[in-house]
C-alpha positions as MATLAB code, in Angstrom:
seq = 'MIVTERAGELMLVTQPDHAALAGSLMNLWRSDGFPEHPRRQQLLHAIREHDSGWREADAAPRVDPVSGKPLTFNEISPEDRLRIWRRGVHRVAAEAPVVGLLVLKHALEIHPDYWNEAGWNELGEDFAELEEELLAVAGVTRSLIQNDYKFLELADTLSLGACGALGTDLVRSVSGRYRFELEVGRIALSPFPLAGATTLGIACRTLTKTTFESDAALAAELAVSTWSRLPVHVEPLDDR';
ca = [
     -28.069  111.870   43.551;
     -28.833  109.250   40.917;
     -32.566  109.160   40.228;
     -34.057  106.350   38.129;
     -37.735  105.960   37.301;
     -38.798  102.330   37.085;
     -42.331  100.885   36.957;
     -43.854  104.143   38.150;
     -41.501  104.491   41.121;
     -38.313  106.412   41.776;
     -35.116  104.675   42.826;
     -32.640  107.017   44.523;
     -28.948  106.199   44.926;
     -26.498  108.632   46.495;
     -23.257  109.447   44.714;
     -21.162  108.094   47.627;
     -23.102  104.806   47.502;
     -22.504  104.569   43.746;
     -18.787  105.106   44.459;
     -18.890  102.368   47.107;
     -20.244   99.949   44.483;
     -17.421  100.945   42.132;
     -14.939  100.212   44.912;
     -16.490   96.824   45.678;
     -16.247   95.870   42.008;
     -12.598   96.885   41.702;
     -11.739   95.097   44.938;
     -12.548   91.872   43.051;
     -10.677   92.855   39.861;
      -8.140   90.203   38.843;
      -6.903   91.595   35.512;
      -4.702   94.432   34.225;
      -2.093   93.825   36.927;
      -4.456   95.290   39.510;
      -4.043   92.661   42.284;
      -0.297   93.378   42.499;
      -0.483   97.083   41.595;
       1.898   99.007   43.906;
      -0.790  101.610   44.614;
      -3.752   99.222   44.740;
      -4.947  100.355   48.162;
      -4.687  104.019   47.210;
      -6.575  103.355   43.982;
      -9.332  101.546   45.848;
      -9.508  104.453   48.296;
      -9.815  106.931   45.409;
     -12.514  104.870   43.692;
     -14.540  104.503   46.893;
     -14.217  108.206   47.755;
     -14.280  109.895   44.350;
     -17.752  111.326   45.010;
     -17.344  112.151   48.699;
     -17.973  115.829   47.957;
     -21.585  114.918   47.163;
     -22.230  113.648   50.680;
     -23.763  116.881   51.912;
     -25.728  117.590   48.717;
     -27.235  114.101   48.615;
     -28.261  114.363   52.252;
     -30.656  117.154   51.210;
     -31.608  116.583   47.543;
     -33.354  119.328   45.618;
     -36.484  119.302   43.459;
     -36.741  120.643   39.919;
     -39.308  123.474   40.247;
     -40.662  122.756   36.755;
     -40.988  118.951   36.695;
     -41.294  118.398   40.435;
     -38.837  115.506   40.196;
     -35.680  115.210   42.321;
     -32.681  116.715   40.547;
     -30.122  114.192   39.354;
     -26.376  114.686   39.709;
     -26.124  116.029   36.146;
     -29.017  118.484   36.539;
     -27.859  120.550   39.493;
     -26.469  124.026   38.842;
     -22.827  124.674   37.890;
     -22.526  126.762   41.050;
     -23.501  123.795   43.208;
     -21.094  121.553   41.316;
     -18.319  124.042   42.015;
     -18.894  123.736   45.733;
     -19.192  119.963   45.556;
     -15.943  119.375   43.671;
     -13.963  121.898   45.685;
     -15.152  120.243   48.892;
     -14.590  116.688   47.652;
     -11.118  117.166   46.205;
      -9.805  119.054   49.221;
     -11.370  116.507   51.580;
      -9.615  113.481   50.076;
      -6.395  115.381   49.359;
      -6.088  116.070   53.089;
      -6.312  112.308   53.720;
      -3.904  111.029   51.044;
      -2.051  112.982   48.309;
      -2.306  110.310   45.582;
      -6.009  109.855   46.282;
      -6.468  113.620   46.040;
      -4.668  113.681   42.682;
      -6.892  110.947   41.261;
     -10.116  112.619   42.399;
      -8.842  115.968   41.108;
      -8.156  114.304   37.758;
     -11.704  112.927   37.779;
     -13.196  116.373   38.404;
     -11.245  117.790   35.467;
     -12.121  114.931   33.122;
     -15.894  114.931   33.623;
     -16.395  118.702   33.304;
     -14.357  119.703   30.217;
     -16.920  122.283   29.071;
     -16.999  124.200   32.350;
     -13.411  125.266   32.809;
     -13.635  128.599   30.972;
     -16.756  129.691   32.824;
     -16.876  132.131   35.710;
     -16.053  130.398   38.960;
     -14.689  127.288   37.282;
     -11.688  129.277   36.095;
     -10.937  130.113   39.713;
     -11.422  126.502   40.717;
      -9.074  125.428   37.916;
      -6.379  127.726   39.264;
      -6.966  126.376   42.758;
      -6.726  122.803   41.475;
      -3.557  123.561   39.473;
      -1.867  124.883   42.598;
      -3.116  121.960   44.671;
      -1.949  119.488   42.015;
       1.609  120.850   42.163;
       1.632  120.560   45.954;
       0.268  116.996   45.905;
       2.661  115.823   43.180;
       5.588  117.096   45.255;
       4.355  115.511   48.485;
       3.427  112.188   46.865;
       6.586  112.002   44.751;
       4.687  110.921   41.623;
       4.315  112.269   38.090;
       1.312  113.420   36.091;
       1.815  110.549   33.654;
       1.617  108.050   36.513;
      -1.661  109.595   37.700;
      -2.965  109.568   34.126;
      -2.150  105.866   33.830;
      -3.712  105.025   37.212;
      -6.825  107.060   36.471;
      -8.054  104.501   33.914;
      -9.090  102.226   36.794;
     -11.215  104.935   38.421;
     -12.726  105.947   35.089;
     -13.754  102.390   34.186;
     -15.104  101.562   37.654;
     -17.107  104.801   37.670;
     -18.695  104.028   34.296;
     -19.599  100.443   35.194;
     -21.148  101.445   38.510;
     -23.094  104.336   36.987;
     -24.617  101.968   34.444;
     -25.634   99.450   37.105;
     -27.287  102.253   39.113;
     -29.300  103.473   36.124;
     -27.407  106.741   35.705;
     -26.747  106.002   32.023;
     -30.412  105.221   31.344;
     -32.638  102.278   32.194;
     -32.231  100.670   28.760;
     -29.369   98.324   27.977;
     -26.119  100.218   27.373;
     -23.435   98.596   25.230;
     -19.994  100.128   24.927;
     -16.225   99.574   24.884;
     -13.596  100.964   27.251;
      -9.972  100.070   26.641;
      -9.890   96.346   25.970;
     -13.279   95.700   27.595;
     -16.650   95.306   25.947;
     -19.558   95.644   28.306;
     -23.318   95.706   28.702;
     -24.867   97.719   31.506;
     -28.381   97.959   32.838;
     -29.936   98.519   36.240;
     -28.649   95.720   38.474;
     -26.351   94.120   35.875;
     -22.754   94.465   34.661;
     -21.582   92.099   31.906;
     -17.944   92.222   30.751;
     -15.670   90.658   28.165;
     -12.945   89.607   28.727;
     -14.189   88.843   32.231;
     -11.842   90.414   34.830;
     -13.124   88.707   37.986;
     -12.416   85.223   39.315;
     -16.058   84.310   38.706;
     -19.542   85.729   38.384;
     -20.776   87.391   41.557;
     -23.544   89.518   42.993;
     -22.792   92.817   44.675;
     -25.312   95.264   46.042;
     -25.997   98.954   46.313;
     -27.947  100.871   48.937;
     -30.991  102.657   47.544;
     -34.391  104.042   48.451;
     -37.581  103.607   46.432;
     -40.335  106.216   46.445;
     -43.825  105.497   45.156;
     -44.425  109.214   44.733;
     -42.558  110.605   41.719;
     -43.143  114.368   41.904;
     -42.933  116.822   44.782;
     -44.101  120.383   45.260;
     -40.971  121.444   47.152;
     -37.597  120.387   48.581;
     -39.314  120.093   51.958;
     -41.918  117.700   50.560;
     -39.177  115.477   49.137;
     -37.300  115.590   52.449;
     -40.464  114.531   54.290;
     -40.971  111.580   51.934;
     -37.341  110.493   52.295;
     -37.599  110.725   56.073;
     -40.192  107.937   56.151;
     -38.748  105.854   53.308;
     -36.741  102.714   54.037;
     -33.341  101.728   52.710;
     -33.052   98.577   50.631;
     -30.270   96.888   48.707;
     -30.405   96.473   44.947;
     -28.602   93.294   43.820;
     -26.024   93.956   41.097;
     -25.092   90.868   39.080;
     -21.584   90.904   37.601;
     -21.162   88.272   34.899;
     -19.273   87.398   31.726;
     -20.581   88.988   28.556;
     -21.808   86.448   26.043;
     -19.997   87.470   22.834;
     -21.881   85.046   20.614;
];
């Protein structure tokens, strides 16, 4: 779950909905040879589903017992992350081998400090075995997956910024040949990779209450909350 505090309220975005925004953005991508990429559909599938393992966890978010705030995706325990990534990678791998390889690559890339810890070592061995199986079935190489992964990595970063997962202040950075500015509801890029500026959207829920005494109290509040759609403006970055 992505949890952003804005104007005394909490905005909650699920990880799968963040991934859906990343997929919508890349579906409009017109640069880097992406429109004619031979695995474009598989890449879009991987981008849209890279956080599918979070589906169950985000359906029942937890509360930090100290702060009383909903736990964000980077605050949950390593044990819970183990279950999430095992579930997510195996889920998409069963659907499409190349998609499974890309999501597996993502899991390895975003948790570099975990892989020597108890449990993660076992998961690493599981993933290594699964990777060999998927490479054989898909008939692709690790270097090809590494090259394709840059699309997932960039889309993930841009979507996270627009959802507030990188902080509510303006974030400026560079990835590959792109310079970008990210803030809640805005993605600005240079050089601009879309045919024109556009507005996407992401499903979210807003809670006026910001702390909760228990997981059950948060669940009760979510049960009566309504879904809305946060506009996300995608526009050229003014380099002046």
